[in-house]
mmCIF file with all atom_site columns, C-alpha atoms in Angstrom:
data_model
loop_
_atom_site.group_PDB
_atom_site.id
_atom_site.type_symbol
_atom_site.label_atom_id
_atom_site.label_alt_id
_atom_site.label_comp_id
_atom_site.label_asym_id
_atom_site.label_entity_id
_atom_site.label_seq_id
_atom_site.pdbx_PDB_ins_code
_atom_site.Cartn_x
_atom_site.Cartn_y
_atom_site.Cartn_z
_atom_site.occupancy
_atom_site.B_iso_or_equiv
_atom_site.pdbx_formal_charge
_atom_site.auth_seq_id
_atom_site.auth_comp_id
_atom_site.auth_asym_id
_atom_site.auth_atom_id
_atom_site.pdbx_PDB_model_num
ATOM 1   C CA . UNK F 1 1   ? 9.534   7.382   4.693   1.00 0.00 ? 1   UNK F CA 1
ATOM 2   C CA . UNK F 1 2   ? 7.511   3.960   4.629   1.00 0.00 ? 2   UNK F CA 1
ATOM 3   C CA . UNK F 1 3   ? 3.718   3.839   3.635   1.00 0.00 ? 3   UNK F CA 1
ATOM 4   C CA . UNK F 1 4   ? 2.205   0.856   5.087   1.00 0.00 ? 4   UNK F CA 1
ATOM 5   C CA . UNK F 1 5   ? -1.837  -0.343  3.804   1.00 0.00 ? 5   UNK F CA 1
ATOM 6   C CA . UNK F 1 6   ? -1.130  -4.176  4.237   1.00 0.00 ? 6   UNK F CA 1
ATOM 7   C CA . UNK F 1 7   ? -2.853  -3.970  7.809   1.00 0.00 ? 7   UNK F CA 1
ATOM 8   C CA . UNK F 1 8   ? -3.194  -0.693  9.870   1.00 0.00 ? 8   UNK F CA 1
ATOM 9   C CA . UNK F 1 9   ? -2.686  2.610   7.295   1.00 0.00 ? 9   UNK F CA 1
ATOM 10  C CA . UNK F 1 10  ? 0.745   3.873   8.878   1.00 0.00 ? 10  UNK F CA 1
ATOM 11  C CA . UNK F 1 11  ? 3.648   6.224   7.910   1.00 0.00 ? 11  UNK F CA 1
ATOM 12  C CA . UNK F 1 12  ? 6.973   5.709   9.240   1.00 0.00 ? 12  UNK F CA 1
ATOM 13  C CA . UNK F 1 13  ? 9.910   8.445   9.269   1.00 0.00 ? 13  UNK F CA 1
ATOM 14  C CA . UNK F 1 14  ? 13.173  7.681   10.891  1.00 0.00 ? 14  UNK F CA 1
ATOM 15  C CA . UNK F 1 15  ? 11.674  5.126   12.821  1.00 0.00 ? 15  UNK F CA 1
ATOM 16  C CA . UNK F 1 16  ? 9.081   7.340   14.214  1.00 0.00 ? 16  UNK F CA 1
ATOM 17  C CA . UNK F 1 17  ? 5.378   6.698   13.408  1.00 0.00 ? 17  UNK F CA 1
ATOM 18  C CA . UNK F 1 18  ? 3.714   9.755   12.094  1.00 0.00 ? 18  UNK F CA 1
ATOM 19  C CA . UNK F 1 19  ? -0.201  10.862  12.907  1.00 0.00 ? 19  UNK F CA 1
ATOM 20  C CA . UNK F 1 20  ? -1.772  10.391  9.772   1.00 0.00 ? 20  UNK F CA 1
ATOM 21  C CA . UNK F 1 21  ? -5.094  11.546  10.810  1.00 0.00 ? 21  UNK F CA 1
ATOM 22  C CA . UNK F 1 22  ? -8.893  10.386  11.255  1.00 0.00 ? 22  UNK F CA 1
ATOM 23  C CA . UNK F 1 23  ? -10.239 7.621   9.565   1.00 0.00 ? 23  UNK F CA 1
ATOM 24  C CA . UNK F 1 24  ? -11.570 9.659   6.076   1.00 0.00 ? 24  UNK F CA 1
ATOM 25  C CA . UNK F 1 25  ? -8.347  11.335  5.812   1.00 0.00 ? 25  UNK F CA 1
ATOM 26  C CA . UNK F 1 26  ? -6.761  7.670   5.987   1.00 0.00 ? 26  UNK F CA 1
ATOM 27  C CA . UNK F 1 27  ? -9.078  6.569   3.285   1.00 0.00 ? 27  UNK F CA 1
ATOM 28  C CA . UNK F 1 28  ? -8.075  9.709   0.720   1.00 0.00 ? 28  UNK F CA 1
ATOM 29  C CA . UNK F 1 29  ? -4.220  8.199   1.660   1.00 0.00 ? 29  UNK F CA 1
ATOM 30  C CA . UNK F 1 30  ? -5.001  4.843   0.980   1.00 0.00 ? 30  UNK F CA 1
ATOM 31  C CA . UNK F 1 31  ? -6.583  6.011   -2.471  1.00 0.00 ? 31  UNK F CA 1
ATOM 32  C CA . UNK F 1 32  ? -3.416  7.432   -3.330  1.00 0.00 ? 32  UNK F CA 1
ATOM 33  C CA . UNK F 1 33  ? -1.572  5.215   -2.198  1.00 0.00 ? 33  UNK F CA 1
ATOM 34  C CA . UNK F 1 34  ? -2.510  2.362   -4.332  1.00 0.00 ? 34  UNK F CA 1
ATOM 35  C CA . UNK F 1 35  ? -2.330  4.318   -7.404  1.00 0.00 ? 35  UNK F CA 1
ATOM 36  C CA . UNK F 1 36  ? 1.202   5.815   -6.095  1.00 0.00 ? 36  UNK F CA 1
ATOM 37  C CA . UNK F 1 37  ? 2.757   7.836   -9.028  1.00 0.00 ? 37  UNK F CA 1
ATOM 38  C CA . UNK F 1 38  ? -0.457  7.990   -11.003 1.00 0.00 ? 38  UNK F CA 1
ATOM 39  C CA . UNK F 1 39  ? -2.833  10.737  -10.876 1.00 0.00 ? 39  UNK F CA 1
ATOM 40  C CA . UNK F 1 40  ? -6.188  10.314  -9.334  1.00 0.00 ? 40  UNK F CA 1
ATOM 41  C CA . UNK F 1 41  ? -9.146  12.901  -10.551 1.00 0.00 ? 41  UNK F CA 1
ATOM 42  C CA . UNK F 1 42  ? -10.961 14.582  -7.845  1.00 0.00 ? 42  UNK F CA 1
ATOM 43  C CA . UNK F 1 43  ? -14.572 12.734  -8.930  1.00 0.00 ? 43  UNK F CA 1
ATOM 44  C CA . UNK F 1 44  ? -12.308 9.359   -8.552  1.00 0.00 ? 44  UNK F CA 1
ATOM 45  C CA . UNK F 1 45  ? -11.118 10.515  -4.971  1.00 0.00 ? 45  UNK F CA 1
ATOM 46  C CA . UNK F 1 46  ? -14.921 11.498  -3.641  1.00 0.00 ? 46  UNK F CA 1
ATOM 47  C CA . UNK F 1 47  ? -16.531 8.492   -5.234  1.00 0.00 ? 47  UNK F CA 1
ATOM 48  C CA . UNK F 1 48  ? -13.867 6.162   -3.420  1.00 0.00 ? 48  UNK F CA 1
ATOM 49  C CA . UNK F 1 49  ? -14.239 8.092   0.173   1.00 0.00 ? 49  UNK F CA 1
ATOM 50  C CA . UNK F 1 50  ? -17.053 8.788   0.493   1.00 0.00 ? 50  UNK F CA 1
ATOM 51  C CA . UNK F 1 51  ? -19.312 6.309   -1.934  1.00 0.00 ? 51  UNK F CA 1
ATOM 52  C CA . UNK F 1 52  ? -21.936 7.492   -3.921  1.00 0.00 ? 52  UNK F CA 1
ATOM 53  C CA . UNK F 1 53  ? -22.998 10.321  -0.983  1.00 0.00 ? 53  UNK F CA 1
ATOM 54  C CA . UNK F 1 54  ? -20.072 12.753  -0.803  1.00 0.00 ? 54  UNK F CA 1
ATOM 55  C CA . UNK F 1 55  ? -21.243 15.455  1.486   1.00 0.00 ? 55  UNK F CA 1
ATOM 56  C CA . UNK F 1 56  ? -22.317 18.681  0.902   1.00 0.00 ? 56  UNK F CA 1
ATOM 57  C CA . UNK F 1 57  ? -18.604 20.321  0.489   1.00 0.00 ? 57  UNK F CA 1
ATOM 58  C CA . UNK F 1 58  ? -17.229 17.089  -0.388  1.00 0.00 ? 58  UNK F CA 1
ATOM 59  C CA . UNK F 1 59  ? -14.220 18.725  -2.323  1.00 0.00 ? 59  UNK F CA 1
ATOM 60  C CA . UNK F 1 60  ? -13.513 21.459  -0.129  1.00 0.00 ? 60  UNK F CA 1
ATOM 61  C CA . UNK F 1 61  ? -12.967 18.934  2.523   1.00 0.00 ? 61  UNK F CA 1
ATOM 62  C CA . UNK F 1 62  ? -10.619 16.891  0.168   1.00 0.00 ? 62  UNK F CA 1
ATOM 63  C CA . UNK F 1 63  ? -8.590  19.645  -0.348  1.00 0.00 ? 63  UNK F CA 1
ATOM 64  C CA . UNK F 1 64  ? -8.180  20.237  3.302   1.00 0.00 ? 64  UNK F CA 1
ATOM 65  C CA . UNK F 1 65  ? -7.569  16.746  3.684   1.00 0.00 ? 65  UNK F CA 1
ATOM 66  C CA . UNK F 1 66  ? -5.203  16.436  0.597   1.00 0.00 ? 66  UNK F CA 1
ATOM 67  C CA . UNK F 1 67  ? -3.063  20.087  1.935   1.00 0.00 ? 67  UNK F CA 1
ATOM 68  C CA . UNK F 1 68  ? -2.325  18.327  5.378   1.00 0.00 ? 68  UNK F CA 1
ATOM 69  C CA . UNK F 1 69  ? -1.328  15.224  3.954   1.00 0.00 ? 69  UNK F CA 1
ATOM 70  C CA . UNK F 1 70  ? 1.132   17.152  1.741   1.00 0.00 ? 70  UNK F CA 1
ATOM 71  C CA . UNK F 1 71  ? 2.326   19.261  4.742   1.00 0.00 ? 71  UNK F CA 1
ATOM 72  C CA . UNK F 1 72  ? 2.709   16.263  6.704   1.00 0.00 ? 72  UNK F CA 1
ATOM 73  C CA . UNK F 1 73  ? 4.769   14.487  3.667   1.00 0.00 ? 73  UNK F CA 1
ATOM 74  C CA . UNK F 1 74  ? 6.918   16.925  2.307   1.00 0.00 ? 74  UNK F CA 1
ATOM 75  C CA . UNK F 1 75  ? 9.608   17.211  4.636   1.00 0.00 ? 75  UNK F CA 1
ATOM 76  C CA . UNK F 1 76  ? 10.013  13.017  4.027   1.00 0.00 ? 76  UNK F CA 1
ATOM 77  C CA . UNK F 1 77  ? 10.317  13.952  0.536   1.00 0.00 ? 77  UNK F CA 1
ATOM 78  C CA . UNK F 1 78  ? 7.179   12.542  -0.324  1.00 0.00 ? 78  UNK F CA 1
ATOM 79  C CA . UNK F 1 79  ? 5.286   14.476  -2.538  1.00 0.00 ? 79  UNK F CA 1
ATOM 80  C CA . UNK F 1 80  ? 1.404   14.816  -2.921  1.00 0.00 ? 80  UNK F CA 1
ATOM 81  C CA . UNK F 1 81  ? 1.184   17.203  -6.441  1.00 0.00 ? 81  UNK F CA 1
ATOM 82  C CA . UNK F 1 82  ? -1.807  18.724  -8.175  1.00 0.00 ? 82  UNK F CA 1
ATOM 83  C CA . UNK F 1 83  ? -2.385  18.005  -11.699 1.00 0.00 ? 83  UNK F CA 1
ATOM 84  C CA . UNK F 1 84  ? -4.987  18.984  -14.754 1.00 0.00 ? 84  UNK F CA 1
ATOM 85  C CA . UNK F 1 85  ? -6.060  15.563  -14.282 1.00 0.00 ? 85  UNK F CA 1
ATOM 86  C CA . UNK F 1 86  ? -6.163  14.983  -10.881 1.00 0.00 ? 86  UNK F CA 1
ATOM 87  C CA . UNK F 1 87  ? -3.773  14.585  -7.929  1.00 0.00 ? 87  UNK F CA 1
ATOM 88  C CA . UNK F 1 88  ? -0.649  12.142  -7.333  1.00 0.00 ? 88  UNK F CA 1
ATOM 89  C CA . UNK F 1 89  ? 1.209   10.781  -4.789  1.00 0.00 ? 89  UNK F CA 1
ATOM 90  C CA . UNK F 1 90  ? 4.980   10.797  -5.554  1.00 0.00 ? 90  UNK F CA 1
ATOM 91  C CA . UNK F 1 91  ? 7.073   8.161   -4.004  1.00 0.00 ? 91  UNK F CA 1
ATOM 92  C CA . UNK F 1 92  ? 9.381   5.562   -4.371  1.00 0.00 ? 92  UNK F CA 1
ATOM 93  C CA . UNK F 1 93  ? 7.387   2.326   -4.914  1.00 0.00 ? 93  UNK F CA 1
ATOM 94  C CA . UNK F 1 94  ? 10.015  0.125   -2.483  1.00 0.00 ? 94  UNK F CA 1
ATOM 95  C CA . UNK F 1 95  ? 8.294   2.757   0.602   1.00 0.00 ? 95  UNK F CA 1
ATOM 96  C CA . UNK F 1 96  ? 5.197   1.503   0.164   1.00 0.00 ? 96  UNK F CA 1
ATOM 97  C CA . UNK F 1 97  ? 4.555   -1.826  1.608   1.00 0.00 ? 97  UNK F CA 1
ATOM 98  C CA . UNK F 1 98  ? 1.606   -2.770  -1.088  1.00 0.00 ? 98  UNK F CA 1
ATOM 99  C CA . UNK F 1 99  ? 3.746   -2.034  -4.179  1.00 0.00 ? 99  UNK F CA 1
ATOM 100 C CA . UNK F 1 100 ? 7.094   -3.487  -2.604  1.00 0.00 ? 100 UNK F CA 1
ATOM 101 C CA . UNK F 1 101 ? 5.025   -6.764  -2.269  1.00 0.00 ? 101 UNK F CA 1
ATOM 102 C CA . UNK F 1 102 ? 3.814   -6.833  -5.931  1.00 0.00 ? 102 UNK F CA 1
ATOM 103 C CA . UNK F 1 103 ? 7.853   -6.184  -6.598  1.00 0.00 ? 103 UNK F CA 1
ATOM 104 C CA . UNK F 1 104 ? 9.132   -9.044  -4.191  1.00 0.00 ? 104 UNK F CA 1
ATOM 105 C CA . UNK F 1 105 ? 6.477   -11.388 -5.187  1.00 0.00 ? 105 UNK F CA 1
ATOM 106 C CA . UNK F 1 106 ? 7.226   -10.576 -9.566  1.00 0.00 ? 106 UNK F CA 1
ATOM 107 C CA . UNK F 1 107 ? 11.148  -11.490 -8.520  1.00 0.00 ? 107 UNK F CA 1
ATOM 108 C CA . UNK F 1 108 ? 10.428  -14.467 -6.621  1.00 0.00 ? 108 UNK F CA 1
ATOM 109 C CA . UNK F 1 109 ? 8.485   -15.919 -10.456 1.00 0.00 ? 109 UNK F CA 1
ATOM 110 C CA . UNK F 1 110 ? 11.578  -15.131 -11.775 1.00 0.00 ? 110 UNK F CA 1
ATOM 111 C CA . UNK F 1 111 ? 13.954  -16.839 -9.506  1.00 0.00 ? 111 UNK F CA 1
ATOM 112 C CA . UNK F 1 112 ? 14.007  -20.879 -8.683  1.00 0.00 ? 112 UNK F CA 1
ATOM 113 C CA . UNK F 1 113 ? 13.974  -23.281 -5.631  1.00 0.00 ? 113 UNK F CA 1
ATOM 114 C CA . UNK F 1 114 ? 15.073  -22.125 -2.336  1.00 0.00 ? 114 UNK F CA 1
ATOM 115 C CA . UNK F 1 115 ? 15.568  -18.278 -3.332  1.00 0.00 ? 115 UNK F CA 1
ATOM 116 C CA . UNK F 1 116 ? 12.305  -17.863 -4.917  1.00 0.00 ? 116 UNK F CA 1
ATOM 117 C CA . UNK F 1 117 ? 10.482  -19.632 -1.532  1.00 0.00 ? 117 UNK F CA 1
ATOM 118 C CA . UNK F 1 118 ? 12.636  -17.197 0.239   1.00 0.00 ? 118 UNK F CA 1
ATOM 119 C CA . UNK F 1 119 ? 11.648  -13.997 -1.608  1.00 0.00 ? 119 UNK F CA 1
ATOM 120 C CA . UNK F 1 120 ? 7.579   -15.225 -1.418  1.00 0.00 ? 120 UNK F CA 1
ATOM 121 C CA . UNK F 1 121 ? 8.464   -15.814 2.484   1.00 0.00 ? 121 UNK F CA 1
ATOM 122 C CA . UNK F 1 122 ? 9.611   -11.926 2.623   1.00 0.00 ? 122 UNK F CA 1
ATOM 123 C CA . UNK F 1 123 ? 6.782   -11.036 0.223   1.00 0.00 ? 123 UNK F CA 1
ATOM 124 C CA . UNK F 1 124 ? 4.396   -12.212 2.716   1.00 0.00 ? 124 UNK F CA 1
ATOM 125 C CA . UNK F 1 125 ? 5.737   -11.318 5.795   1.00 0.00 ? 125 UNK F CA 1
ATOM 126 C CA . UNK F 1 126 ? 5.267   -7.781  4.522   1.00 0.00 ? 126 UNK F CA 1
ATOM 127 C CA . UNK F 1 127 ? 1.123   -8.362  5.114   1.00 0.00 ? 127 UNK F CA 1
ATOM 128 C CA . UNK F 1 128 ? 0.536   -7.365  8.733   1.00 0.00 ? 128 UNK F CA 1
ATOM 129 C CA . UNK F 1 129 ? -3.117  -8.688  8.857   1.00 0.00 ? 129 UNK F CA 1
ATOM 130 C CA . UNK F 1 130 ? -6.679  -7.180  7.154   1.00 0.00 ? 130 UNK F CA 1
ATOM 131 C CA . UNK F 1 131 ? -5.323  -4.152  4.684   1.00 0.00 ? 131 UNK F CA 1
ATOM 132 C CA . UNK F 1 132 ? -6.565  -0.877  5.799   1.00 0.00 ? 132 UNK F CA 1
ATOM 133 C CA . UNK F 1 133 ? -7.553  -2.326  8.761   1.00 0.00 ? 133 UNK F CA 1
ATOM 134 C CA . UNK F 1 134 ? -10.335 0.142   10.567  1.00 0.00 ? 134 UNK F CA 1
ATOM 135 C CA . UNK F 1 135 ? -11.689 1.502   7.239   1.00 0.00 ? 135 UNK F CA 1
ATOM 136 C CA . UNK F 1 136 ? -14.262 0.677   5.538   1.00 0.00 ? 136 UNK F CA 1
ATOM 137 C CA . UNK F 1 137 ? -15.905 1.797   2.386   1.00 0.00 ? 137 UNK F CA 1
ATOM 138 C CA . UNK F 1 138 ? -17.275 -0.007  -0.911  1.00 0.00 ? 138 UNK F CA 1
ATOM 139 C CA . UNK F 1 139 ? -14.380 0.937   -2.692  1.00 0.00 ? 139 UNK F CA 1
ATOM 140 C CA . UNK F 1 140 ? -11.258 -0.379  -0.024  1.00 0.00 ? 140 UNK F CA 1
ATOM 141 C CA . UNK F 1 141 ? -13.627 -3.311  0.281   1.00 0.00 ? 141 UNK F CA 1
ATOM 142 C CA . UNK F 1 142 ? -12.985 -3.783  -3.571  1.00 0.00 ? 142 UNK F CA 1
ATOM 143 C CA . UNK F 1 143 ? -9.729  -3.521  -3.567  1.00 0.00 ? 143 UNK F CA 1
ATOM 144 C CA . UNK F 1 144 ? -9.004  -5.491  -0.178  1.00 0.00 ? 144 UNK F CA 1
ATOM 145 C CA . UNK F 1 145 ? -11.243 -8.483  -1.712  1.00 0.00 ? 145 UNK F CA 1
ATOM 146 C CA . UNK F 1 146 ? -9.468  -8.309  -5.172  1.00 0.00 ? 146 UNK F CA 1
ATOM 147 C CA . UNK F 1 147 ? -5.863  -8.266  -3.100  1.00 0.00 ? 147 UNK F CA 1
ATOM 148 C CA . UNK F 1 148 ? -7.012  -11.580 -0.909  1.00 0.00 ? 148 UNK F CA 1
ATOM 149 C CA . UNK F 1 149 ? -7.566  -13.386 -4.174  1.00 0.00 ? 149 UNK F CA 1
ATOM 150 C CA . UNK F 1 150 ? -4.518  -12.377 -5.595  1.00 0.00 ? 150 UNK F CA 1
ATOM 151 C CA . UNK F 1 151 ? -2.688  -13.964 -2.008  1.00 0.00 ? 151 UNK F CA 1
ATOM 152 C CA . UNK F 1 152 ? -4.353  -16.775 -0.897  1.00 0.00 ? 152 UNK F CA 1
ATOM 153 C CA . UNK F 1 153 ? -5.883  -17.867 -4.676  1.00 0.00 ? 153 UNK F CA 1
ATOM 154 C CA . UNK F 1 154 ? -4.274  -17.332 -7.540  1.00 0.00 ? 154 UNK F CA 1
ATOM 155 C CA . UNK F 1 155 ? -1.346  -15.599 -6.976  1.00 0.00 ? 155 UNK F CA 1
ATOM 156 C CA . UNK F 1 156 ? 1.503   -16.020 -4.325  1.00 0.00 ? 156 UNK F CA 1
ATOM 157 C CA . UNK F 1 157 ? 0.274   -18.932 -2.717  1.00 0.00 ? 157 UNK F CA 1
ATOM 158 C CA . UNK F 1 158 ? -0.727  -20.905 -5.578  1.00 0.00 ? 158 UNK F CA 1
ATOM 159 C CA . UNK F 1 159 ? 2.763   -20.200 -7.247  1.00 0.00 ? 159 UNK F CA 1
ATOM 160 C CA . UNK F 1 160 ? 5.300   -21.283 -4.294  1.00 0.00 ? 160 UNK F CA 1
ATOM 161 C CA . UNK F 1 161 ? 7.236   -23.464 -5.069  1.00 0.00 ? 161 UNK F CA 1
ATOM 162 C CA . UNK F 1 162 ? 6.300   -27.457 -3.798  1.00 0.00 ? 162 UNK F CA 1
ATOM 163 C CA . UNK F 1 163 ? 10.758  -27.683 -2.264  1.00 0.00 ? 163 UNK F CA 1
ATOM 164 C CA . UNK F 1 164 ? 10.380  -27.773 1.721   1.00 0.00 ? 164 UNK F CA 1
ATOM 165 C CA . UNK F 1 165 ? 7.475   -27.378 4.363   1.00 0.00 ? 165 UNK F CA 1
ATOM 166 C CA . UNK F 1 166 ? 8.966   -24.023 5.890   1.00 0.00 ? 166 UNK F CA 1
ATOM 167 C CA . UNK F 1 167 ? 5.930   -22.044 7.599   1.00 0.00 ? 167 UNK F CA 1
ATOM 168 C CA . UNK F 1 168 ? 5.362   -18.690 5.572   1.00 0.00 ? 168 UNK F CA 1
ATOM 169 C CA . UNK F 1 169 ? 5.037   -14.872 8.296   1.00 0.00 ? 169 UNK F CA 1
ATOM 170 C CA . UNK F 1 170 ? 1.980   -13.627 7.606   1.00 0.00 ? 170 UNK F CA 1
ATOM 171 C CA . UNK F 1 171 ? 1.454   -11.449 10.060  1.00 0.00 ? 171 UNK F CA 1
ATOM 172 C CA . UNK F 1 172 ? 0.549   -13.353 12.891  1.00 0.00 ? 172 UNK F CA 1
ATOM 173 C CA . UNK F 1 173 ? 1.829   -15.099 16.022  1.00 0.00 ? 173 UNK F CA 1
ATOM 174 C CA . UNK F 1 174 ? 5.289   -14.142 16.536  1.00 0.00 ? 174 UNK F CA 1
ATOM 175 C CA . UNK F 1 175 ? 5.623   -11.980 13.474  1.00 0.00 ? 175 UNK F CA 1
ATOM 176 C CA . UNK F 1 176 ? 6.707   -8.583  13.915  1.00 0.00 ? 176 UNK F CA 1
ATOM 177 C CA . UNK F 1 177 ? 3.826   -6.244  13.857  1.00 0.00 ? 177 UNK F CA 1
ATOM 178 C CA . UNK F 1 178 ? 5.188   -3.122  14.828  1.00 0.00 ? 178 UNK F CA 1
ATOM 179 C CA . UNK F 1 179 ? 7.555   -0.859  12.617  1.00 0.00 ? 179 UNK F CA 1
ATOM 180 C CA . UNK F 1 180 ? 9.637   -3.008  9.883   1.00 0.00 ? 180 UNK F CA 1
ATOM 181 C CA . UNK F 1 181 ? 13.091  -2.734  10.912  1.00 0.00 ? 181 UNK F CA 1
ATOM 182 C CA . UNK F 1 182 ? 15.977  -1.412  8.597   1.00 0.00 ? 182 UNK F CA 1
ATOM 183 C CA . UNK F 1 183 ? 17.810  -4.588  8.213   1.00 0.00 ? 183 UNK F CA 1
ATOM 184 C CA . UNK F 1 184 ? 14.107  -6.358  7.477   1.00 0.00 ? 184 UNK F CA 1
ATOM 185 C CA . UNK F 1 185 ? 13.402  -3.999  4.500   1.00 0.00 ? 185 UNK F CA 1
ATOM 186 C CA . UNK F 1 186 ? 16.840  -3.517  2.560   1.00 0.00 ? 186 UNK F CA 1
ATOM 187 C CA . UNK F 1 187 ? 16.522  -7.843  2.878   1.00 0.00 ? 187 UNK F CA 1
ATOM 188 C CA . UNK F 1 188 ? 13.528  -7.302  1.318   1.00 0.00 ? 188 UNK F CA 1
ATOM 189 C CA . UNK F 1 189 ? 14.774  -4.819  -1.141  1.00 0.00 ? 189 UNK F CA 1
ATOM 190 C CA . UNK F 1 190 ? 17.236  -6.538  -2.633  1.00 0.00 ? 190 UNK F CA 1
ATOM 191 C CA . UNK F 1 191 ? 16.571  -7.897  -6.150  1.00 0.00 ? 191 UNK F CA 1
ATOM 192 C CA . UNK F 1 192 ? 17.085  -10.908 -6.944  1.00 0.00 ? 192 UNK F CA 1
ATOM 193 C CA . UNK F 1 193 ? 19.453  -11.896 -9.939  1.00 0.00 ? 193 UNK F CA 1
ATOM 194 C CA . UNK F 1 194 ? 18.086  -12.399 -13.598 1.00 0.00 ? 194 UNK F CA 1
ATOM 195 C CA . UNK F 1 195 ? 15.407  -10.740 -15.560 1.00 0.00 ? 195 UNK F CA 1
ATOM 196 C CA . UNK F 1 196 ? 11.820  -9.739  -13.261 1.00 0.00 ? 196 UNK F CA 1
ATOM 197 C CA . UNK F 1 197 ? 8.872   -11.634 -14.410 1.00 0.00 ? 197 UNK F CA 1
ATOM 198 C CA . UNK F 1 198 ? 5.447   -10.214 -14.143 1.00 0.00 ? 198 UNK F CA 1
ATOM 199 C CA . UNK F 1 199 ? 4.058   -8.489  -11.690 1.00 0.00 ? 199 UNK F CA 1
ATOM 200 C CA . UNK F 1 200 ? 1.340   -9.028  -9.902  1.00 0.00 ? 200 UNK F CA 1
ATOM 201 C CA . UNK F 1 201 ? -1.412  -6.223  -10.273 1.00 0.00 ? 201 UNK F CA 1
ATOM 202 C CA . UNK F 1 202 ? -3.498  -5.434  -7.660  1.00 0.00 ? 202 UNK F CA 1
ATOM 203 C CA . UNK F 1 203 ? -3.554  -1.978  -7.801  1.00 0.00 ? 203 UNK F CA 1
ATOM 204 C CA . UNK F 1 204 ? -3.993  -2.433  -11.526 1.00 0.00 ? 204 UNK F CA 1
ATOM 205 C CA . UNK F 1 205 ? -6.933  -4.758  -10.939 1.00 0.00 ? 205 UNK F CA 1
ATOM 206 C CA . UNK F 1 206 ? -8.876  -2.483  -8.284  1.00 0.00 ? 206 UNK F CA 1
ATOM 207 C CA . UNK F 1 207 ? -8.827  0.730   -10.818 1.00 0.00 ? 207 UNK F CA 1
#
């Protein structure tokens, strides 16, 4: 399965896209999502869907939310678990688009010349315009202002290297906008050689 945020909130299986649901059910996946393989508490989860006014039975709709998610999921092998502190998304990090670009982007520091401007050219290509695009709460707007800094200001951008003028996929004209194709994301998959550098946090910095 592939979890995409970096434009519209999608999930891919077997190159089909999957129904992920209304637009609050998107936001209680995109909470997970960029905290993948951390737990979440249940205040943490209403506070960043629904703000400071959760309605009325707030956490009995989370858990309906939360128990199709993990129906919908499970047969991908993707697992949404229940734990004293909270609940977690379980997934491999290289499925979800937000966390394979913080991976990509930590290799390309590492590597020099023309194969680090190639890794930050499939780095960006992976953004496929405004993350969770449609959705809209204090919270993702956070998060999605915190993640434009770390492209266009201090982070990727800033850091490519100055060794051709080779226009960088962003997402727009003539990009690929529909379902990233298997040969597209084991390219992007691939480590590079030597040690990774840092990575780049934004998840880290939206908590």
């Amino acid at each position: 399965m592939e979890l995409r945020v970096l434009g519209d909130v999608e999930a891919w299986m077997e190159g089909r896209r999957m129904e992920v649901g209304h637009a609050r059910q998107r936001c209680v996946l995109v909470v997970l999502v960029v905290d993948a393989n951390r737990a979440v508490t249940v205040d943490q989860l209403l506070e960043r869907v629904w703000s400071q006014e959760p309605p009325q039975r707030g956490r009995q709709a989370l858990r309906s939310y939360l128990s199709r998610l993990r129906r919908l999921f499970s047969p991908a092998g993707v697992g949404i678990e229940r734990r004293s502190n909270g609940y977690i998304l379980v997934a491999d990090p290289d499925s979800v688009d937000l966390h394979l670009f913080r991976r990509v982007v930590a290799d390309a520091r590492a590597a020099d010349g023309e194969h680090a401007l190639e890794l930050f050219e499939q780095a960006l290509a992976l953004w496929r315009g405004e993350p969770f695009a449609g959705l809209d709460t204090p919270w993702l707007a956070t998060v999605r202002g915190r993640m434009r800094v770390v492209l266009l200001g201090t982070g990727s951008l800033s850091s490519l290297p100055q060794t051709g003028q080779r226009p960088i996929p962003m997402g727009g004209a003539g990009s690929d906008t529909r379902r990233p194709t298997s040969a597209r994301w084991s390219r992007v998959r691939t480590p590079s050689a030597g040690q990774p550098g840092p990575a780049i946090s934004v998840a880290n910095a939206a908590r």
